[in-house]
Tab-separated table of C-alpha atoms in Angstrom:
chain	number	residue	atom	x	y	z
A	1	UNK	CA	-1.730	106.680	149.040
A	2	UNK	CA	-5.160	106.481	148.034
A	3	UNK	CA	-6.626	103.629	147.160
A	4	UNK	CA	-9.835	102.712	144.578
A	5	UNK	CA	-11.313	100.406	146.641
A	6	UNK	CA	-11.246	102.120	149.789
A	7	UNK	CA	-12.420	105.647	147.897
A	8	UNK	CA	-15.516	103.815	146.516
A	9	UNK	CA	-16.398	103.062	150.151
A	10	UNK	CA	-17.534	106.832	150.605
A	11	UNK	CA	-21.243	107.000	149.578
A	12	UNK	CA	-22.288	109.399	152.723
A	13	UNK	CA	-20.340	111.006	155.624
A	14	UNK	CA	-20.921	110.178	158.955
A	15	UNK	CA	-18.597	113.043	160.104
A	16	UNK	CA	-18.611	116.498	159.041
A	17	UNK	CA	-15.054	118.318	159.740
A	18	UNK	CA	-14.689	122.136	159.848
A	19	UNK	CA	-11.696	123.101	157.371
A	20	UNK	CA	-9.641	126.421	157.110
A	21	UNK	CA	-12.303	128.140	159.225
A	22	UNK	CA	-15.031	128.255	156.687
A	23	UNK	CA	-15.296	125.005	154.275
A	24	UNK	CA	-16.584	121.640	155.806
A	25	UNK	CA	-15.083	118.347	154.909
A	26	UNK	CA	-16.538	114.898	154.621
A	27	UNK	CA	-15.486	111.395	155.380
A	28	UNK	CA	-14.378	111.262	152.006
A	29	UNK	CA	-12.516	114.253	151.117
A	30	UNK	CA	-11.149	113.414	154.878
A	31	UNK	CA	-9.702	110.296	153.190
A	32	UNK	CA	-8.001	112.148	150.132
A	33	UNK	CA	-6.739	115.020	152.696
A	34	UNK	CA	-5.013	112.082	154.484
A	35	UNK	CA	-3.463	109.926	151.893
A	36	UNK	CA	-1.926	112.895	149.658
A	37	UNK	CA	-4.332	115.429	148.072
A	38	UNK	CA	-4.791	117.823	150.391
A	39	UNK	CA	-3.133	120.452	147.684
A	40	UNK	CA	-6.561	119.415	145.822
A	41	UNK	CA	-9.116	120.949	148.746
A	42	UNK	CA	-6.593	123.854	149.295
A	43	UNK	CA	-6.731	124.763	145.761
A	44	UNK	CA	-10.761	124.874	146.487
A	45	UNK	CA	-10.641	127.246	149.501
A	46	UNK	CA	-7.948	129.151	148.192
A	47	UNK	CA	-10.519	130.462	145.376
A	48	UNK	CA	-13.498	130.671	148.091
A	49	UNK	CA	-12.934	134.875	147.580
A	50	UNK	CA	-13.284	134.701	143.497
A	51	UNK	CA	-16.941	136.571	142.587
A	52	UNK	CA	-17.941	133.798	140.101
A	53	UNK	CA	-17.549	131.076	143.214
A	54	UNK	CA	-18.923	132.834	145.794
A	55	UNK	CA	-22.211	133.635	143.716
A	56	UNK	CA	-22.987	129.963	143.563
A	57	UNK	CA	-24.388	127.599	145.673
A	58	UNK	CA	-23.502	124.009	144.005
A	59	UNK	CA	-20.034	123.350	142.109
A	60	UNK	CA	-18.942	120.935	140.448
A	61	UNK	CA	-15.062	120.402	140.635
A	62	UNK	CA	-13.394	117.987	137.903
A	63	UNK	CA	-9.655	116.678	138.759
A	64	UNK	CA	-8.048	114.708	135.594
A	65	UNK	CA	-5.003	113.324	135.758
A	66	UNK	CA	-2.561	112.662	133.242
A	67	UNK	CA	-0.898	109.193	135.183
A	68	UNK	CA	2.056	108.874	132.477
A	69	UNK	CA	3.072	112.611	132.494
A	70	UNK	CA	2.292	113.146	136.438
A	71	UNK	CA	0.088	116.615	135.186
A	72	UNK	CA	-3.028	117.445	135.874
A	73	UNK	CA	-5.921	119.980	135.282
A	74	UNK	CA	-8.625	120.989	137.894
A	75	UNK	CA	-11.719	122.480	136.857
A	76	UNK	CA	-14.760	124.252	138.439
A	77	UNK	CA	-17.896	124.519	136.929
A	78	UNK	CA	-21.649	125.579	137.811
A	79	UNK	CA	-22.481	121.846	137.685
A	80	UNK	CA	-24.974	122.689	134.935
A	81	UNK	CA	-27.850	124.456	135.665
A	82	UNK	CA	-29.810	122.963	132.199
A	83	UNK	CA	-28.294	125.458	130.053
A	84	UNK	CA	-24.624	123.729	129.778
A	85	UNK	CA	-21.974	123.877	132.539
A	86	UNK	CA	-20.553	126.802	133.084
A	87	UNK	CA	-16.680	127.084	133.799
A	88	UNK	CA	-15.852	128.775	136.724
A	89	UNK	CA	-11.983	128.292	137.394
A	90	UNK	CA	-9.467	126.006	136.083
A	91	UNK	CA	-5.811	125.500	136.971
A	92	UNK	CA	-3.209	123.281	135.663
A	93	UNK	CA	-1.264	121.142	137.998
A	94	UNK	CA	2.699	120.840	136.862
A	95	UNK	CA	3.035	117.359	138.943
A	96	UNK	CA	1.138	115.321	140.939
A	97	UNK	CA	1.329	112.220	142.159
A	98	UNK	CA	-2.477	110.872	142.729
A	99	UNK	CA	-2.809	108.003	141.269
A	100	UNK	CA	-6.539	108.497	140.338
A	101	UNK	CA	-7.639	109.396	136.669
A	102	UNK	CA	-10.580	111.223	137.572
A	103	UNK	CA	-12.006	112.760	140.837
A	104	UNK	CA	-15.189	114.571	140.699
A	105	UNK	CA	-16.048	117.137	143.981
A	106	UNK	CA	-19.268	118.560	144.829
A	107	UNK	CA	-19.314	121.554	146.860
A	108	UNK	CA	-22.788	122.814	148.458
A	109	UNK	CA	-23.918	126.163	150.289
A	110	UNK	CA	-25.286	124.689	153.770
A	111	UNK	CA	-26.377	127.972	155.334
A	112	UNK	CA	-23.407	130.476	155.693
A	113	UNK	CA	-20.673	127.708	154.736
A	114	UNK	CA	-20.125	125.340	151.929
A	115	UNK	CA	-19.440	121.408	152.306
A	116	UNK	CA	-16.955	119.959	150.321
A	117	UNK	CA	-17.721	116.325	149.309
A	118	UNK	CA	-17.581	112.943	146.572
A	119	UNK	CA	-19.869	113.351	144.334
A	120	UNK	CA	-20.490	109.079	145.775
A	121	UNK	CA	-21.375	111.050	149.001
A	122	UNK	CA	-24.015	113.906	147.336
């Protein structure tokens, strides 16, 4: 189960961990893969083929949670380039059970493959 406290801890990554053959993985995201949101990075490689994701090198991935109806929304976006975010993929989530009202994600191009991190680790 994730906890605050111990999520707040990530502001780096000493490790970097190779995911589903092309995505790396921080310390952080390591932590949420471990303690029950894994379904959250495989909903970001499973959209690695989509044009609008693969043309971009920084994304900015929004997870809100509704904690009283156990729903939840997930939501790509450019990360704003200056000109207002741009939304890049969104999915509703019939049930989860994180108990965290808001994760934000960065993901960045590093050469041929992107890293997936908190935005407390960017």
């Amino acid at each position: 189960m994730i906890k605050l406290n111990e999520l707040a801890q990530y502001t780096g990554s000493e490790y970097f961990y190779l995911y589903n053959g092309n995505l790396v993985v921080t310390d952080g995201i390591r932590y949420l893969m471990d303690n029950g949101c894994a379904w959250l990075i495989d909903i970001i490689v499973s959209v690695r083929g989509l044009p609008a994701i693969q043309a971009e090198d920084f994304e900015a991935w929004t997870l809100t949670v509704d904690l009283e109806n156990h729903t939840a929304k997930v939501i790509a976006t450019d990360g704003d380039k200056g000109d207002g975010a741009i939304k890049l993929y969104e999915q509703e989530i019939e049930y989860t059970d994180c108990p965290v009202k808001e994760l934000k994600l960065f993901v960045s191009r590093e050469g041929h493959r992107k890293t997936v991190m908190l935005n407390s680790e960017w």
